[in-house]
PDB file of C-alpha atoms and ligand atoms in Angstrom:
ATOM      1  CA  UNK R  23       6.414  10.694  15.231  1.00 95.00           C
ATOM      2  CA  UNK R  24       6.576   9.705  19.154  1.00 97.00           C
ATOM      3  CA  UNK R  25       3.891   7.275  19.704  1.00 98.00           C
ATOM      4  CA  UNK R  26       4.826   7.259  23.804  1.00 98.00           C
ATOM      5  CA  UNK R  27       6.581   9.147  25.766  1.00 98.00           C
ATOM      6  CA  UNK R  28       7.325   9.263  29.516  1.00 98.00           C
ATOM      7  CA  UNK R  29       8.736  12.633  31.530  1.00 98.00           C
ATOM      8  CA  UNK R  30      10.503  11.852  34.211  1.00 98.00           C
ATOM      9  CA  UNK R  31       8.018   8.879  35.261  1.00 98.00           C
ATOM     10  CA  UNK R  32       8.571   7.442  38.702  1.00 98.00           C
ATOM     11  CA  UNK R  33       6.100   5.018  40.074  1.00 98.00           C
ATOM     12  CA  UNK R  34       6.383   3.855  43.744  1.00 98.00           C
ATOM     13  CA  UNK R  35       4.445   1.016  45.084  1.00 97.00           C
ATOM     14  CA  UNK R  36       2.458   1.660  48.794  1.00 92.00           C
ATOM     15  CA  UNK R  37       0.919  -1.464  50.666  1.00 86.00           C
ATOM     16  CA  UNK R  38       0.300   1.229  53.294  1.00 85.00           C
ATOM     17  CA  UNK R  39       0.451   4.069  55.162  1.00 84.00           C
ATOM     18  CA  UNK R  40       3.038   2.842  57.942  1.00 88.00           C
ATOM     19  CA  UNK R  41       5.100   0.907  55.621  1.00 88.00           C
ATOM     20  CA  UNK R  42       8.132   2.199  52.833  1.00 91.00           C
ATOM     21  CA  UNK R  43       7.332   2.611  49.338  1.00 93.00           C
ATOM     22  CA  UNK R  44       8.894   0.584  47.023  1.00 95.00           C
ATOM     23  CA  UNK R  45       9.934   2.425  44.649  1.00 97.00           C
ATOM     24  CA  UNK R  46      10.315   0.741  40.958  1.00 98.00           C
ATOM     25  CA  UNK R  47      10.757   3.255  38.459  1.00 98.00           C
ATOM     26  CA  UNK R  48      12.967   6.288  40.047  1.00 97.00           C
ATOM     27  CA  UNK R  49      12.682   8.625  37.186  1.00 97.00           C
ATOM     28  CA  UNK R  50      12.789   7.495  33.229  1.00 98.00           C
ATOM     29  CA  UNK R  51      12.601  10.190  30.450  1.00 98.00           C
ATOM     30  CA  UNK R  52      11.786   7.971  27.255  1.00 98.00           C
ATOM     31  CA  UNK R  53      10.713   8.863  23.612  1.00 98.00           C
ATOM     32  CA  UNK R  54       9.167   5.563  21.239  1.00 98.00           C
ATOM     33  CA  UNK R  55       8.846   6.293  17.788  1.00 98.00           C
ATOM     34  CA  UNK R  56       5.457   5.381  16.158  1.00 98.00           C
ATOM     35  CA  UNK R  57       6.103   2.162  14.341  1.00 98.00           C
ATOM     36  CA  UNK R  58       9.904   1.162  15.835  1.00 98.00           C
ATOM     37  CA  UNK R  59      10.680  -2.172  17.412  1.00 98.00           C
ATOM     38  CA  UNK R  60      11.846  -1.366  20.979  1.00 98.00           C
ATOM     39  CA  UNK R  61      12.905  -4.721  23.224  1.00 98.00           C
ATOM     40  CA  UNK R  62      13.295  -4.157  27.180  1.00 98.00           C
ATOM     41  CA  UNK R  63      15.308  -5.730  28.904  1.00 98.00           C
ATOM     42  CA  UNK R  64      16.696  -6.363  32.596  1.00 97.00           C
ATOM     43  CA  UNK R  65      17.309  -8.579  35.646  1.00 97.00           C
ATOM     44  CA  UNK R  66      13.742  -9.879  37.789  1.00 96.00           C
ATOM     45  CA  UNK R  67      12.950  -6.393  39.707  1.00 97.00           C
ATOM     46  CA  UNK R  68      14.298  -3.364  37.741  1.00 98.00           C
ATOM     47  CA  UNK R  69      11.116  -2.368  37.101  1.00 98.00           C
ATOM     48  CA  UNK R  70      10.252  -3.366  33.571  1.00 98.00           C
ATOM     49  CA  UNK R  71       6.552  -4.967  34.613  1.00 98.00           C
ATOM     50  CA  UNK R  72       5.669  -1.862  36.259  1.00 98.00           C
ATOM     51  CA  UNK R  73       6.936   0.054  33.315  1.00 98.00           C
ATOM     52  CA  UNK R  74       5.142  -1.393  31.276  1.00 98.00           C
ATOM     53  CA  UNK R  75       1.895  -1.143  33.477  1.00 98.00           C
ATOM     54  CA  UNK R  76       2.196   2.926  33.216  1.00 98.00           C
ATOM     55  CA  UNK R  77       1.981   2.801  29.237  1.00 97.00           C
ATOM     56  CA  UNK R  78      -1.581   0.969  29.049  1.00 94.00           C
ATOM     57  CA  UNK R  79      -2.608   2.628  32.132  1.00 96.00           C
ATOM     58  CA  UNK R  80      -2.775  -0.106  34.394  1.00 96.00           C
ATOM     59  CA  UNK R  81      -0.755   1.536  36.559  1.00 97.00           C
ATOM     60  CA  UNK R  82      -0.781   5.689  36.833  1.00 97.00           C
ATOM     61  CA  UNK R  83       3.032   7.530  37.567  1.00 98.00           C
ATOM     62  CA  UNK R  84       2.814   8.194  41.356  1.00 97.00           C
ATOM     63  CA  UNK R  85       5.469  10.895  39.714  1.00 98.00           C
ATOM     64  CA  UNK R  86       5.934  12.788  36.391  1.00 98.00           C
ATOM     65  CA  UNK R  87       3.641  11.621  33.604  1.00 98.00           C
ATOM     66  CA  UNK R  88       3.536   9.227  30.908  1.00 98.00           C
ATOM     67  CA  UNK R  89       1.937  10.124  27.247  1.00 98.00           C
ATOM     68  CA  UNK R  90       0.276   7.423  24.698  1.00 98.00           C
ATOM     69  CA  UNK R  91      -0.359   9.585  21.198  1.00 97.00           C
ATOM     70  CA  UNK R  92      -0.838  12.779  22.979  1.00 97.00           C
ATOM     71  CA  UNK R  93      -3.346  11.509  25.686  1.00 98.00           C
ATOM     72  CA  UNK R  94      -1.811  11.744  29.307  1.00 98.00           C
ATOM     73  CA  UNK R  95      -2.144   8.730  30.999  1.00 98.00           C
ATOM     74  CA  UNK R  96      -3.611  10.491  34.235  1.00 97.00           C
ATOM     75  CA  UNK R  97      -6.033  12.592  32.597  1.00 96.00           C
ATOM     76  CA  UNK R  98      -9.494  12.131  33.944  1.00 90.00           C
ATOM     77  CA  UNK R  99     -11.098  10.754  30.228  1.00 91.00           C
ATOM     78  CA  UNK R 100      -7.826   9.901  28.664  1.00 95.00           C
ATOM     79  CA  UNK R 101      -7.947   5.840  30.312  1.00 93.00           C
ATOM     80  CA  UNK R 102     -10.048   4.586  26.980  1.00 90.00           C
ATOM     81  CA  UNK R 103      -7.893   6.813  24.262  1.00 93.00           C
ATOM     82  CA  UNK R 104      -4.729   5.221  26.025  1.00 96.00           C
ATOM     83  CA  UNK R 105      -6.027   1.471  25.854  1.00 93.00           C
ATOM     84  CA  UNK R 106      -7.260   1.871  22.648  1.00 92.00           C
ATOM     85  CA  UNK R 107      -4.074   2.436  21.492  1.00 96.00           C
ATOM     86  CA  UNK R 108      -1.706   0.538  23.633  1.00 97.00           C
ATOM     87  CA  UNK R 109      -2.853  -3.140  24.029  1.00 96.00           C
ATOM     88  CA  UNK R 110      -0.617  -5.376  26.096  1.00 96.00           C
ATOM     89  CA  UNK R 111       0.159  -9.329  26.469  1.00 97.00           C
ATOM     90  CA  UNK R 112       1.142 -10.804  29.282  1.00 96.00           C
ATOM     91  CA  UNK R 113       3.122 -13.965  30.375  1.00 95.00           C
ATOM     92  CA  UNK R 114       0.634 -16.465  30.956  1.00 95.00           C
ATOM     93  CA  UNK R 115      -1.737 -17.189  28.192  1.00 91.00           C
ATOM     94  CA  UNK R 116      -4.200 -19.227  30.363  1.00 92.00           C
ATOM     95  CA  UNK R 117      -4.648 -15.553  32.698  1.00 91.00           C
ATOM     96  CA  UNK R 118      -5.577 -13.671  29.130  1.00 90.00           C
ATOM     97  CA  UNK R 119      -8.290 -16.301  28.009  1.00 91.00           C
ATOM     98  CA  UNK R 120     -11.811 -15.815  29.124  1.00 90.00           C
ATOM     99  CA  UNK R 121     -13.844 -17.672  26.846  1.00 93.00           C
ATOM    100  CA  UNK R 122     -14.634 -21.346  25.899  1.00 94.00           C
ATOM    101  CA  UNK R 123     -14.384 -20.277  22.081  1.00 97.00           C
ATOM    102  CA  UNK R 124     -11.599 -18.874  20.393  1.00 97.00           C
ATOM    103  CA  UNK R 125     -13.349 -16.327  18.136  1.00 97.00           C
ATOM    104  CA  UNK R 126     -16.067 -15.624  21.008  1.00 97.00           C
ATOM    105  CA  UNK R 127     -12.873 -14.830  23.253  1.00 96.00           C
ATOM    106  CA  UNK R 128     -10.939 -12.621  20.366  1.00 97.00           C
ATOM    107  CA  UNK R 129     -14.282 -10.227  20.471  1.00 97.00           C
ATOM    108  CA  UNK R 130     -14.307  -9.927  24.003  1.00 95.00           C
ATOM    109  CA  UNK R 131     -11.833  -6.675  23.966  1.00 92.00           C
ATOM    110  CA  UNK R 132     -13.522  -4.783  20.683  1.00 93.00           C
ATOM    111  CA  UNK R 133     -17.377  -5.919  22.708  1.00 93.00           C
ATOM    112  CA  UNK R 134     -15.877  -3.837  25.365  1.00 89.00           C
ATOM    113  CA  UNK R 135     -15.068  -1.249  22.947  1.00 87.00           C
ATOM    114  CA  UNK R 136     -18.755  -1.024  22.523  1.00 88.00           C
ATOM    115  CA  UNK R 137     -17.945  -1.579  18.563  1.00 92.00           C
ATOM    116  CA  UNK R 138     -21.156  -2.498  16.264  1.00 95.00           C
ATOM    117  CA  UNK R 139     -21.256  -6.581  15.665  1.00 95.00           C
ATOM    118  CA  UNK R 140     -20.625  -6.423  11.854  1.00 96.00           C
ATOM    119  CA  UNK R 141     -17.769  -4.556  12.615  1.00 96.00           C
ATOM    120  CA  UNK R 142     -16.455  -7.078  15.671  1.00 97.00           C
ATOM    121  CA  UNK R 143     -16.825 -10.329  12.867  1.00 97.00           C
ATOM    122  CA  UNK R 144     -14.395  -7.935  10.538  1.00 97.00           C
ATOM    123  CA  UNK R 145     -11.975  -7.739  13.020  1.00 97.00           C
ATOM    124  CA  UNK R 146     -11.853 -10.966  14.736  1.00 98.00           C
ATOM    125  CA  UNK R 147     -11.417 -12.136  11.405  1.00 97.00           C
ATOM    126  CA  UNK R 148      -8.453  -9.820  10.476  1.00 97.00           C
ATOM    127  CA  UNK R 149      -6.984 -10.640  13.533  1.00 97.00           C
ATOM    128  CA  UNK R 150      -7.373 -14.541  13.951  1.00 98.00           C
ATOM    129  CA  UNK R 151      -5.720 -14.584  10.307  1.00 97.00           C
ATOM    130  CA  UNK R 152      -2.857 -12.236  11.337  1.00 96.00           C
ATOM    131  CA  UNK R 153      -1.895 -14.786  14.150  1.00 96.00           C
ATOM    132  CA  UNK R 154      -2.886 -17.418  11.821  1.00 96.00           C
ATOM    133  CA  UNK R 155      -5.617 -19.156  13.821  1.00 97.00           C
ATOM    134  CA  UNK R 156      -8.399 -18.756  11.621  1.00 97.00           C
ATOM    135  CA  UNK R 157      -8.895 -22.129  10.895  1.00 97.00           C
ATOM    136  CA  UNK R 158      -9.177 -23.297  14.574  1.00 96.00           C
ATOM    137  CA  UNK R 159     -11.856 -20.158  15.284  1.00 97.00           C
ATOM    138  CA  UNK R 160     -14.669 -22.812  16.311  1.00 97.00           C
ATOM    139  CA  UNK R 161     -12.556 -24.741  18.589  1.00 96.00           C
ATOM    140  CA  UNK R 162     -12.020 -24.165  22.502  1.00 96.00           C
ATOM    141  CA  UNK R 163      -8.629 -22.258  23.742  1.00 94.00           C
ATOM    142  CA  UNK R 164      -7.970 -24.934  26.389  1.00 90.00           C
ATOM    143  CA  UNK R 165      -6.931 -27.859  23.528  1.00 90.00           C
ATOM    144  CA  UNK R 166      -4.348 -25.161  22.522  1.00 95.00           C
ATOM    145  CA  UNK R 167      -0.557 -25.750  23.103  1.00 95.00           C
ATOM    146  CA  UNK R 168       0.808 -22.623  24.810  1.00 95.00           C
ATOM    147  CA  UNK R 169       2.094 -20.771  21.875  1.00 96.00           C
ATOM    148  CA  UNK R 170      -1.162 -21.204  19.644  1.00 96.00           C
ATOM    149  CA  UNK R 171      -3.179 -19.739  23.113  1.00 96.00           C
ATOM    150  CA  UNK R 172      -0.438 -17.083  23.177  1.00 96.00           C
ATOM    151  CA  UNK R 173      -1.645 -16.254  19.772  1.00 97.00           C
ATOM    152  CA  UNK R 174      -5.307 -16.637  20.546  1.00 97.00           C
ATOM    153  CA  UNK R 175      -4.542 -13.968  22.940  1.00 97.00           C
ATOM    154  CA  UNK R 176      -2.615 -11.551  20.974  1.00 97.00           C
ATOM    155  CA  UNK R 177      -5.639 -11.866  18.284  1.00 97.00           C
ATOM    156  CA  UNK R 178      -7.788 -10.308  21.273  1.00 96.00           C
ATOM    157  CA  UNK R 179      -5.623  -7.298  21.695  1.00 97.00           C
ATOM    158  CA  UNK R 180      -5.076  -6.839  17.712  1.00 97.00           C
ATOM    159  CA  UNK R 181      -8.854  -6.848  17.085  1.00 97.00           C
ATOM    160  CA  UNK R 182      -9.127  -3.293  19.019  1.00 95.00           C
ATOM    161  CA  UNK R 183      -6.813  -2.447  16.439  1.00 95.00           C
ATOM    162  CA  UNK R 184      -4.413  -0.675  19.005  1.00 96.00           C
ATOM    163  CA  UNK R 185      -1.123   1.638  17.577  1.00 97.00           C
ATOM    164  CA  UNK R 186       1.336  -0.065  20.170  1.00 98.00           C
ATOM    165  CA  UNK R 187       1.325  -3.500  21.750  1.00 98.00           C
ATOM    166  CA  UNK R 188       3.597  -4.177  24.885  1.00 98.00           C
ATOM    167  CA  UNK R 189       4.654  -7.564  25.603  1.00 98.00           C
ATOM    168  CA  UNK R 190       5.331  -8.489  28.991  1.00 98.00           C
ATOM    169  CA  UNK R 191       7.851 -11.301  28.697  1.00 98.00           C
ATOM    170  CA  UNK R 192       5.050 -12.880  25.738  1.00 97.00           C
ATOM    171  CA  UNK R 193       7.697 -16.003  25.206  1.00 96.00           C
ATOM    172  CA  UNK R 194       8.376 -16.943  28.921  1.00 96.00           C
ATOM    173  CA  UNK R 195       6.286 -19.842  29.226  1.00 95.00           C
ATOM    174  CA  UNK R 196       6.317 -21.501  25.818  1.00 96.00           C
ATOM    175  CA  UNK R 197       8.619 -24.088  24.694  1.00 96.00           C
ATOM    176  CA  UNK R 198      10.975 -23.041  21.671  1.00 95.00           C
ATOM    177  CA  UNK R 199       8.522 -23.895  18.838  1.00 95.00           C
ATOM    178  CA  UNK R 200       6.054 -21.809  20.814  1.00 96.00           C
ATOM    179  CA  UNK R 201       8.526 -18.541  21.679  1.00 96.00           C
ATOM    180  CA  UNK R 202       9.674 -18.837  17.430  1.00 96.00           C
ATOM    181  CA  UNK R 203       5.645 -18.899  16.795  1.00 95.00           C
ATOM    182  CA  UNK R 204       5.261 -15.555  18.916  1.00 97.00           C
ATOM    183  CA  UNK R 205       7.955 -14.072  17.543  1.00 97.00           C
ATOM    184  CA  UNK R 206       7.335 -14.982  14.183  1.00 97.00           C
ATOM    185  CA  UNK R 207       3.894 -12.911  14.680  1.00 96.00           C
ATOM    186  CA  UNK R 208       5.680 -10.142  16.953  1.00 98.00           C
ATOM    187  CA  UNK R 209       7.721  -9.371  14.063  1.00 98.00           C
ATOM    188  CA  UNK R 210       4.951  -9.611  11.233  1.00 97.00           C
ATOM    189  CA  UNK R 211       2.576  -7.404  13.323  1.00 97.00           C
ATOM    190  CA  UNK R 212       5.398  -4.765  13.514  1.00 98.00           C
ATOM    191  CA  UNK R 213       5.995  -5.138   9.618  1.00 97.00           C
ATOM    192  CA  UNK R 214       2.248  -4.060   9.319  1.00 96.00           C
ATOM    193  CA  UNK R 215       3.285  -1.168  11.200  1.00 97.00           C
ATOM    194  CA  UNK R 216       2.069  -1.614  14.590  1.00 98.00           C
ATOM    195  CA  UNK R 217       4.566  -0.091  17.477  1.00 98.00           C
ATOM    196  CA  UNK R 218       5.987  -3.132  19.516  1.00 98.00           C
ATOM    197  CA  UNK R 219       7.629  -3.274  23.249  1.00 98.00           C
ATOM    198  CA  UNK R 220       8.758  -6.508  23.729  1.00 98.00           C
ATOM    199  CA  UNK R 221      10.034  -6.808  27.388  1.00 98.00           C
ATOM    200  CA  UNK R 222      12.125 -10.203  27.489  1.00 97.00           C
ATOM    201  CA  UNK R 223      15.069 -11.886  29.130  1.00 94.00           C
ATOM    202  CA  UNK R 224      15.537 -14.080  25.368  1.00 95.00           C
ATOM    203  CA  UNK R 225      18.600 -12.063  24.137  1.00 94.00           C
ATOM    204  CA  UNK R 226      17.987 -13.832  21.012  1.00 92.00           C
ATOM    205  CA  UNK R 227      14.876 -11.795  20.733  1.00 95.00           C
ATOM    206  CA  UNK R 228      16.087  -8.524  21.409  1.00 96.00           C
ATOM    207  CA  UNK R 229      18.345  -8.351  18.985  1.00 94.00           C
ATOM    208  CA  UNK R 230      15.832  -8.678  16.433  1.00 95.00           C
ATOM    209  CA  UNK R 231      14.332  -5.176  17.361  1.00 97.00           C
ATOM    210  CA  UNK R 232      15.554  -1.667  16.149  1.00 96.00           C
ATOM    211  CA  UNK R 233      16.377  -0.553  19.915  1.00 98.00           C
ATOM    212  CA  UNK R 234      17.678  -2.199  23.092  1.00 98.00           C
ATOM    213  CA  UNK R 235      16.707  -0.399  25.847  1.00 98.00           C
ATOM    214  CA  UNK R 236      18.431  -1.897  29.334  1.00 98.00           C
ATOM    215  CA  UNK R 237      16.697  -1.380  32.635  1.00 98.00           C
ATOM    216  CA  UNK R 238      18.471  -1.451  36.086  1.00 98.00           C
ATOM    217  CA  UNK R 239      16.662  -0.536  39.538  1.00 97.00           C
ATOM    218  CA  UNK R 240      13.869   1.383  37.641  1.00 98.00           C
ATOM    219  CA  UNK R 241      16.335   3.498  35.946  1.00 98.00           C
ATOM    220  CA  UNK R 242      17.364   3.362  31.682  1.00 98.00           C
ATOM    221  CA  UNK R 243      21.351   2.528  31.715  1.00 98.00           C
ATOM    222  CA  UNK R 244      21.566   1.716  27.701  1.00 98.00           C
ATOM    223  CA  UNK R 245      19.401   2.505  25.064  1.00 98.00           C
ATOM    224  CA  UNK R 246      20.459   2.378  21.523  1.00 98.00           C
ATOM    225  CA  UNK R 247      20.589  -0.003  18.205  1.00 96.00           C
ATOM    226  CA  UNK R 248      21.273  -3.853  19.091  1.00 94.00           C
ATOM    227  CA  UNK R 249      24.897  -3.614  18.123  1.00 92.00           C
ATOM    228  CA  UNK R 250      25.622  -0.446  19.878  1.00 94.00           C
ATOM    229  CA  UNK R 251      23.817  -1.906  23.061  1.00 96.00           C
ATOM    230  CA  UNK R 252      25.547  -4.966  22.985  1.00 94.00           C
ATOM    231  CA  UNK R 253      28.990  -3.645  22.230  1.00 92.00           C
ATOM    232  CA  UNK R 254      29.010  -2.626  25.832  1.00 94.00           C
ATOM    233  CA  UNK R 255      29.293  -6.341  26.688  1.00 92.00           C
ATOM    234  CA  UNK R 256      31.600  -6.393  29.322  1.00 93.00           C
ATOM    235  CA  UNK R 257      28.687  -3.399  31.390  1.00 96.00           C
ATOM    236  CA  UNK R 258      25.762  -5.814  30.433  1.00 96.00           C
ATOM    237  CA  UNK R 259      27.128  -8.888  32.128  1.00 95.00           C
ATOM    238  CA  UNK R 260      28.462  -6.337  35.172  1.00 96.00           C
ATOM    239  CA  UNK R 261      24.733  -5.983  35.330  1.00 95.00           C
ATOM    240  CA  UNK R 262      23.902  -9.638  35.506  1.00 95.00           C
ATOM    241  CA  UNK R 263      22.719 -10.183  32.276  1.00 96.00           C
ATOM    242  CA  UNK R 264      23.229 -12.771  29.480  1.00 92.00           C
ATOM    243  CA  UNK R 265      25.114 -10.921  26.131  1.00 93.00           C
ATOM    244  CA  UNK R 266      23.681 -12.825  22.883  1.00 91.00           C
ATOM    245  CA  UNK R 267      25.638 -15.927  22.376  1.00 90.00           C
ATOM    246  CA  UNK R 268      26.699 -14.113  18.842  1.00 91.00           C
ATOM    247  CA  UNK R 269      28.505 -11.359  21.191  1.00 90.00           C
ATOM    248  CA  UNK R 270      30.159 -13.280  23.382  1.00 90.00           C
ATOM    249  CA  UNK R 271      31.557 -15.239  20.139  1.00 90.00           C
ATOM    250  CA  UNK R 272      32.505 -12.174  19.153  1.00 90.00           C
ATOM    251  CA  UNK R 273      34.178 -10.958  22.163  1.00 90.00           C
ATOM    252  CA  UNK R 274      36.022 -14.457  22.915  1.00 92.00           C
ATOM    253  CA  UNK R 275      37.642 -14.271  19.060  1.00 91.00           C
ATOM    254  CA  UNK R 276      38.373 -10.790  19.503  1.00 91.00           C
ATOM    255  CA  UNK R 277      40.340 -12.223  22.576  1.00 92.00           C
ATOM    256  CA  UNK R 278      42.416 -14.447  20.549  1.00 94.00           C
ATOM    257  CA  UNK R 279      43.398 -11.519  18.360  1.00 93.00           C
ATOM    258  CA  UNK R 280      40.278 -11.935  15.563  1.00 89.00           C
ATOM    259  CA  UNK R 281      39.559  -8.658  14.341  1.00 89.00           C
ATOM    260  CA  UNK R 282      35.871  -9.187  14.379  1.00 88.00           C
ATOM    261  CA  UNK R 283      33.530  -5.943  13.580  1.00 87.00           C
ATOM    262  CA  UNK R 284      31.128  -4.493  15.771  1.00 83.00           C
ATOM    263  CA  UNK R 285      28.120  -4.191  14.396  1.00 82.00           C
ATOM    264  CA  UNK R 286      27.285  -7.992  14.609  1.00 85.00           C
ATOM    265  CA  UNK R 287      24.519  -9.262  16.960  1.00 85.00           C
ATOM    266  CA  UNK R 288      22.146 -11.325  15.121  1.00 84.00           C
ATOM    267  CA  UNK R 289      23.186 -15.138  14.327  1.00 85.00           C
ATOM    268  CA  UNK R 290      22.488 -14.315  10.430  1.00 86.00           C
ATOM    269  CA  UNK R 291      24.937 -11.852  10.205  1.00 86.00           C
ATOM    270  CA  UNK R 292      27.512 -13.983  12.080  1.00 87.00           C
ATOM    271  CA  UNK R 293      26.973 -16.965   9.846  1.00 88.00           C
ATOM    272  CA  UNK R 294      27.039 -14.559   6.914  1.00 89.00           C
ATOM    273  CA  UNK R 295      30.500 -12.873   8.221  1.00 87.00           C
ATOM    274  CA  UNK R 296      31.986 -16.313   9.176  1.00 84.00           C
ATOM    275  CA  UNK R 297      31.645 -17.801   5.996  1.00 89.00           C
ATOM    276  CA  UNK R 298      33.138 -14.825   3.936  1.00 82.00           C
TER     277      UNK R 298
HETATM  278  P1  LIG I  19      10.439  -6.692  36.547  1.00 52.21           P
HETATM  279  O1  LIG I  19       9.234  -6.790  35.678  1.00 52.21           O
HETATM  280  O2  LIG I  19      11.615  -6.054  35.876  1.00 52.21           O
HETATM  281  O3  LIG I  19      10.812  -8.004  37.159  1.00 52.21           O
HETATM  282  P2  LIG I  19       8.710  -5.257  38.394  1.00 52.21           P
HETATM  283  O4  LIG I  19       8.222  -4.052  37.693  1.00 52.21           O
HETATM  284  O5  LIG I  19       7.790  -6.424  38.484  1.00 52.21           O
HETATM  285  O6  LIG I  19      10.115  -5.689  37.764  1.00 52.21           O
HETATM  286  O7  LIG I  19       9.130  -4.852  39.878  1.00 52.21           O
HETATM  287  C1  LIG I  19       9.907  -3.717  40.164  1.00 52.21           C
HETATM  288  C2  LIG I  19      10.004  -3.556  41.674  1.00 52.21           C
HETATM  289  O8  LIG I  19       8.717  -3.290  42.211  1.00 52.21           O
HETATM  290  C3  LIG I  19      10.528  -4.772  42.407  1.00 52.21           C
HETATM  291  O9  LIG I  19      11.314  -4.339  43.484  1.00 52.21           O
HETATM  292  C4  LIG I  19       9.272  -5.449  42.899  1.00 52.21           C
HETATM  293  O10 LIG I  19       9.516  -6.188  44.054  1.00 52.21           O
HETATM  294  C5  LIG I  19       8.380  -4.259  43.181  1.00 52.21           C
HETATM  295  N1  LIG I  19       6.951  -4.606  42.999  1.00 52.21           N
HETATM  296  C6  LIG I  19       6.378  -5.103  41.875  1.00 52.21           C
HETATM  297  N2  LIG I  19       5.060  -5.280  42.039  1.00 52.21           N
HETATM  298  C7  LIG I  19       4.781  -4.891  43.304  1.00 52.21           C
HETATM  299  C8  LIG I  19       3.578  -4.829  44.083  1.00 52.21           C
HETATM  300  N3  LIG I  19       2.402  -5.189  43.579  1.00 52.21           N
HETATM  301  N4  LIG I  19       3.696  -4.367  45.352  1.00 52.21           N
HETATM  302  C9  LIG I  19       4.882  -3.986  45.862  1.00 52.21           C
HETATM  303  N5  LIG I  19       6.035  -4.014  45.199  1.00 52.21           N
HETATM  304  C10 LIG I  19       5.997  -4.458  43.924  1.00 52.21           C
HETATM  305 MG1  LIG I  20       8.197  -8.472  34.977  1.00 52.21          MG
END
């Protein structure tokens, strides 16, 4: 089942009247399966942010239309069914925290839910264990390194028990132990089932999803499985990008007459083939 779905979005930008839009997305026709793994990626400015805005409703398509379950984003009444089921985490943790207590800040999205107070205890709860911060509920966000406040506020968008969480570049701060700590919960919150968007410039983290979708002046130019994405190496670094160090092992072996196969991306598998 399609969980989102955009037709022919384009959103431009106005500061005003006399000046140029900008325009950021010029057009993108996407389908996201309920419960898939999709990662985003692209250079600073092709429009991924504002992409990203238009799901949750942040932003509304200054063209075409953009769908969450059904509910058109632009609807007049559809703004609560959309955010109830797309949450989304941004880049800085300290912007997401607004409380002095971790589990007093995890209810602050489900209070504004207007859901009953047994109910709010349930799920901050659930969700402070499914980022594994239950133990530290009592304590205040601020003695938090970045990646356990990362988690503190992805607990706050799991408690309103959304269908799809986008991450806006979730890892971009953090150190590595903190990026492996959100990734590690990224990928258990999509084994539970929930839909993840993970926008990032860690190639090492897009391979890990299902799709690879590649973004380029607000426009889609690849969108398929990791390895099918990333075969088109030599396109992805025409585009300025990094290829996943596994790929560009690949491709410089393959240079020196290695018949490698294509369908590796993920260091596992390339540890696993090398050793055979
Ligand atoms: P990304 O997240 O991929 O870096 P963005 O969605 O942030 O890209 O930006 C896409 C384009 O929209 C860029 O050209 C950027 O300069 C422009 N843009 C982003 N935010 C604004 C804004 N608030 N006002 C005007 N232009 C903006
Ligand atoms: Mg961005």
């Amino acid at each position: 089942m399609t969980i989102i779905r955009t037709e022919n979005l384009v959103f431009e930008y106005r500061k005003d009247d006399e000046s140029p839009p900008v325009r950021a997305i010029g057009g993108v026709n996407i389908e996201i399966e309920e419960g898939s793994f999709t990662a985003i990626i692209g250079r600073n400015g092709s429009g991924k942010s504002t992409f990203a805005k238009n799901i949750n409703a942040l932003l509304l398509p200054t063209g075409g239309a953009v769908y969450v379950d059904g509910f058109r984003t632009s609807d007049e009444g559809a703004l609560w069914e959309v955010r109830r089921r797309a949450g989304m985490v941004f880049q800085n943790p300290d912007n997401q925290i607004v409380s002095a207590i971790i589990e007093d800040d995890v209810a602050f999205g489900p209070e504004n839910l207007g859901i009953a107070p047994d109910e709010i205890r349930r799920r901050v709860t659930d969700a402070l264990r499914a980022v594994d911060m239950y133990e530290a509920r009592a304590k205040s966000p601020h003695m938090l390194s970045g990646g356990q406040k990362q988690r503190v506020a992805i607990a706050g968008v799991v408690a309103m028990r959304p269908r799809c969480i986008v991450f806006d570049e979730p890892t971009a701060m953090l150190d590595p132990r903190g990026r492996r700590e959100v990734m590690d919960i990224l990928l258990r919150l999509h084994r539970d089932g929930i839909t993840v968007v993970l926008i990032t410039h860690f190639m090492e983290e897009a391979v890990k999803a299902d799709r690879v979708v590649i973004m380029d002046a607000g426009e889609i130019v690849l969108d398929g499985p990791p390895a099918e994405v990333f075969a088109h190496s030599d396109e992805i670094r025409a585009l300025r990008l990094d290829v996943p160090l596994t790929v560009d092992l690949c491709d410089r072996l393959r240079r020196r007459g290695h018949d490698i196969p294509r369908d590796i991306v993920g260091v596992e598998e390339m540890v696993a083939y090398l050793c055979r």
